[in-house]
PDB file of C-alpha atoms in Angstrom:
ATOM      1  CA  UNK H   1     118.596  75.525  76.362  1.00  0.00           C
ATOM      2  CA  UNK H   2     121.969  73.613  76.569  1.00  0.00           C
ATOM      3  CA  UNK H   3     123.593  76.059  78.220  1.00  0.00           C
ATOM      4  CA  UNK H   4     120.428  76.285  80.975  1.00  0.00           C
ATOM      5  CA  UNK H   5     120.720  72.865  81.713  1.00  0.00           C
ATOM      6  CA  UNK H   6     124.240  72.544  81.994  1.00  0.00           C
ATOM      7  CA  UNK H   7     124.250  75.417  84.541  1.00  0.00           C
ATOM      8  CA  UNK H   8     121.438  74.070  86.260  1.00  0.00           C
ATOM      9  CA  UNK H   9     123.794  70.519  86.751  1.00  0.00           C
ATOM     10  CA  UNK H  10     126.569  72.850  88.413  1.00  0.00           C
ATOM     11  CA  UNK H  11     124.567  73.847  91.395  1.00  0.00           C
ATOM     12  CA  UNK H  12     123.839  71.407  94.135  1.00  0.00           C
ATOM     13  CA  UNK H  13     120.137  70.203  94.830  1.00  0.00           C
ATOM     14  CA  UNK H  14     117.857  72.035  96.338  1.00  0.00           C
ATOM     15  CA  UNK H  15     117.215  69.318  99.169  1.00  0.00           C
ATOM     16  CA  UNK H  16     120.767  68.935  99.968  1.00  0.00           C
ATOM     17  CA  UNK H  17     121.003  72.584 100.262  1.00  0.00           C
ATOM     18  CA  UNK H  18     118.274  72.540 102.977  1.00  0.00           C
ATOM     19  CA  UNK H  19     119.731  69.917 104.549  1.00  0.00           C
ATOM     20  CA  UNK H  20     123.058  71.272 104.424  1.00  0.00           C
ATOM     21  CA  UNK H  21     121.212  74.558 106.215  1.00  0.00           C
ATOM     22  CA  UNK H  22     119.641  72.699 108.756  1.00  0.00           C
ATOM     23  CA  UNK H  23     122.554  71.332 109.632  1.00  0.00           C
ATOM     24  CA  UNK H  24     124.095  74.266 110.157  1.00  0.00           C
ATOM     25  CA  UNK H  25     121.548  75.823 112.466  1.00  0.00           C
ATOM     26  CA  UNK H  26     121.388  72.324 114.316  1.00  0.00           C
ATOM     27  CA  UNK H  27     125.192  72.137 115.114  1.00  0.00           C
ATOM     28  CA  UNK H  28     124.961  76.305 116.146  1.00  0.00           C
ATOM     29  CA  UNK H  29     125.666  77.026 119.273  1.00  0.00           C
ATOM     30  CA  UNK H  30     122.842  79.020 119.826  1.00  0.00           C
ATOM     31  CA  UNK H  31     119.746  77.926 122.021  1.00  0.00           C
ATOM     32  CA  UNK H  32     116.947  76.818 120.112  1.00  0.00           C
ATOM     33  CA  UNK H  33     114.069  79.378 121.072  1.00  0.00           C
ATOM     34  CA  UNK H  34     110.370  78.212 122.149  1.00  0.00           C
ATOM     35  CA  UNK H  35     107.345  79.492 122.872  1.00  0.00           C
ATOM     36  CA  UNK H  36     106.554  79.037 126.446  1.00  0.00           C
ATOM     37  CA  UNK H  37     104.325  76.425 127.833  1.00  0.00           C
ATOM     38  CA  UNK H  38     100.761  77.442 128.524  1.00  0.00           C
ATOM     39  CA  UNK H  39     101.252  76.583 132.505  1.00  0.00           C
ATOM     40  CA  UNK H  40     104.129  79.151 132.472  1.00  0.00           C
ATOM     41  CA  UNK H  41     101.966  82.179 130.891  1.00  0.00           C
ATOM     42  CA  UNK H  42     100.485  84.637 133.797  1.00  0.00           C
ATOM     43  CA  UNK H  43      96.391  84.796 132.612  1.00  0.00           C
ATOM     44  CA  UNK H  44      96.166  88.511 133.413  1.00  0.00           C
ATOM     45  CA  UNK H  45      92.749  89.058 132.318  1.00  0.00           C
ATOM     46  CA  UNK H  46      89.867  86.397 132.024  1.00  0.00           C
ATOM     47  CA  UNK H  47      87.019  86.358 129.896  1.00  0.00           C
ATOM     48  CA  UNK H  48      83.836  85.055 130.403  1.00  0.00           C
ATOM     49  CA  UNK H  49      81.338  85.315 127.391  1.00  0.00           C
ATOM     50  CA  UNK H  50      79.439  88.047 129.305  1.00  0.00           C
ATOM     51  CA  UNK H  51      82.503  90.284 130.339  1.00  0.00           C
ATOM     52  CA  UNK H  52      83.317  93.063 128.154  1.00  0.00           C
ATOM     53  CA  UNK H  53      86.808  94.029 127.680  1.00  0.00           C
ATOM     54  CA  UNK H  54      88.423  97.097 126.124  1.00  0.00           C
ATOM     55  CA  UNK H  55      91.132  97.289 124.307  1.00  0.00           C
ATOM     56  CA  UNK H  56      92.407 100.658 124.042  1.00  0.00           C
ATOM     57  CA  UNK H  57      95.881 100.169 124.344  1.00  0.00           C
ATOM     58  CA  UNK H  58      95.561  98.610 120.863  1.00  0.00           C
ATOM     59  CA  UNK H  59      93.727 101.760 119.332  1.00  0.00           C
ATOM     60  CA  UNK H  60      91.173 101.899 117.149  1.00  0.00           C
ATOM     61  CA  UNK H  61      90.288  99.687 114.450  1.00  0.00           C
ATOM     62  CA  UNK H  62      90.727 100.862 110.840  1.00  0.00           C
ATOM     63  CA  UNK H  63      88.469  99.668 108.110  1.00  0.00           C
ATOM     64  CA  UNK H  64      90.756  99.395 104.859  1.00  0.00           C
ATOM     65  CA  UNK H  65      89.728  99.648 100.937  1.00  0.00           C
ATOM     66  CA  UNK H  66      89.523  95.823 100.408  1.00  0.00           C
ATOM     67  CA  UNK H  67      87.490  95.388 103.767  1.00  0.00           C
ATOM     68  CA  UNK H  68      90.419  93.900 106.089  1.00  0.00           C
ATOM     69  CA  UNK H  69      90.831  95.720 109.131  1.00  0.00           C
ATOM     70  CA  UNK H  70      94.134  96.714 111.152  1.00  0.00           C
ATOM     71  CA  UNK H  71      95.010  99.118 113.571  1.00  0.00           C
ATOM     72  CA  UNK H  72      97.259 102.049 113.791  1.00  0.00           C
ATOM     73  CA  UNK H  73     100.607 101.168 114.907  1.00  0.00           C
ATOM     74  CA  UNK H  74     101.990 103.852 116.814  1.00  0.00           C
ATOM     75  CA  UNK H  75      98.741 104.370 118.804  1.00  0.00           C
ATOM     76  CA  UNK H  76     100.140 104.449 122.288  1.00  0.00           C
ATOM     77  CA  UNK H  77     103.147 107.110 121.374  1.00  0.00           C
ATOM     78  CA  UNK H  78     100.331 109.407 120.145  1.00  0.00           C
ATOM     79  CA  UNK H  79      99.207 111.894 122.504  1.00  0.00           C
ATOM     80  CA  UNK H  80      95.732 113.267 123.433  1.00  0.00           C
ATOM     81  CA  UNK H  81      95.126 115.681 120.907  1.00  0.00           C
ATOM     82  CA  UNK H  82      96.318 113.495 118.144  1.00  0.00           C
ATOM     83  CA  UNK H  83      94.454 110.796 119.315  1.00  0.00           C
ATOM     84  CA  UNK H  84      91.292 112.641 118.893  1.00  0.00           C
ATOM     85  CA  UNK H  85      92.003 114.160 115.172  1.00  0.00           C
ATOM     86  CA  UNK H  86      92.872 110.732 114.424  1.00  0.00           C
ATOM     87  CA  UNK H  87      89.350 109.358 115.846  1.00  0.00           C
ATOM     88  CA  UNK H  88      87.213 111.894 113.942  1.00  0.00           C
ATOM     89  CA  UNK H  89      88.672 111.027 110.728  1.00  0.00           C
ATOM     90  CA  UNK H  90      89.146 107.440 111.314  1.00  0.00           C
ATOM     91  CA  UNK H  91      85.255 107.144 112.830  1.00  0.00           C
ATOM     92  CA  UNK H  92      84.278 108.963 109.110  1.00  0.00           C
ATOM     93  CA  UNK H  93      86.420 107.302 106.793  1.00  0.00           C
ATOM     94  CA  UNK H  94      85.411 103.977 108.142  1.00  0.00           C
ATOM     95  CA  UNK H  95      81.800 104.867 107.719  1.00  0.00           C
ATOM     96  CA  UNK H  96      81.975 105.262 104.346  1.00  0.00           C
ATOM     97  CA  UNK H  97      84.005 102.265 103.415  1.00  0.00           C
ATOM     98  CA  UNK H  98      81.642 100.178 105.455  1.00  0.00           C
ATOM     99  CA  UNK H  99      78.840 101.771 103.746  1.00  0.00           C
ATOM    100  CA  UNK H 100      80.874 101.417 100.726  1.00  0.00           C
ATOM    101  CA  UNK H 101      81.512  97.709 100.864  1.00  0.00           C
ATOM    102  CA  UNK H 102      77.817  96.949 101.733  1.00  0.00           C
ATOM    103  CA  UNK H 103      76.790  98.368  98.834  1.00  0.00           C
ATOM    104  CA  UNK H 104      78.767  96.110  96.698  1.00  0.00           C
ATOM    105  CA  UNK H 105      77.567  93.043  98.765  1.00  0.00           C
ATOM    106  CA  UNK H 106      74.459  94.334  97.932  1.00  0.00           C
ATOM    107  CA  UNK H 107      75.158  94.158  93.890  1.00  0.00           C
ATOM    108  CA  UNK H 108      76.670  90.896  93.936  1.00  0.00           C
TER     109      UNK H 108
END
């Protein structure tokens, strides 16, 4: 346990080595990024509560184990035919999770 807390001594806080990092990025040359402001965004698509809007560049949603969801990733380098082996299993396999996950919110 001596030995622990005489090695634990040697080393420097932990606040002064955030500060010490801070520092650092503060005194970089490097432009501080930002998002941008809202009046320089272009609103491409508005949305009203009665317009329906697709979102099929995003693909499909998939329905995981736990109940999360997520989508496939590399949706928009797939091409037709993959797309639409990837929609029969996905439309299946989400079935039965949801179906799956009702039933034990249904037990609880």
């Amino acid at each position: 346990l001596k030995e622990f807390m005489a090695m634990q001594e040697s080393y420097p806080p932990l606040n002064y080595q955030l500060s010490s990092t801070i520092k650092e990025v503060m005194s970089s040359e490097d432009p501080i990024l930002a998002l941008p402001s809202p009046s320089d965004l272009d609103p491409s698509v508005q949305v009203t509560t009665s317009t329906k809007v697709k979102l099929d560049d995003l693909g499909p949603v998939v329905v995981n184990e736990d109940g999360s969801i997520s989508r496939i990733t590399n949706w928009t380098q797939m091409n037709e035919l993959e797309r639409e082996r990837v929609l029969r299993i996905l439309v299946k396999r989400n079935n039965e999770r949801l179906a799956k996950l009702r039933g034990q919110h249904l037990t609880e």
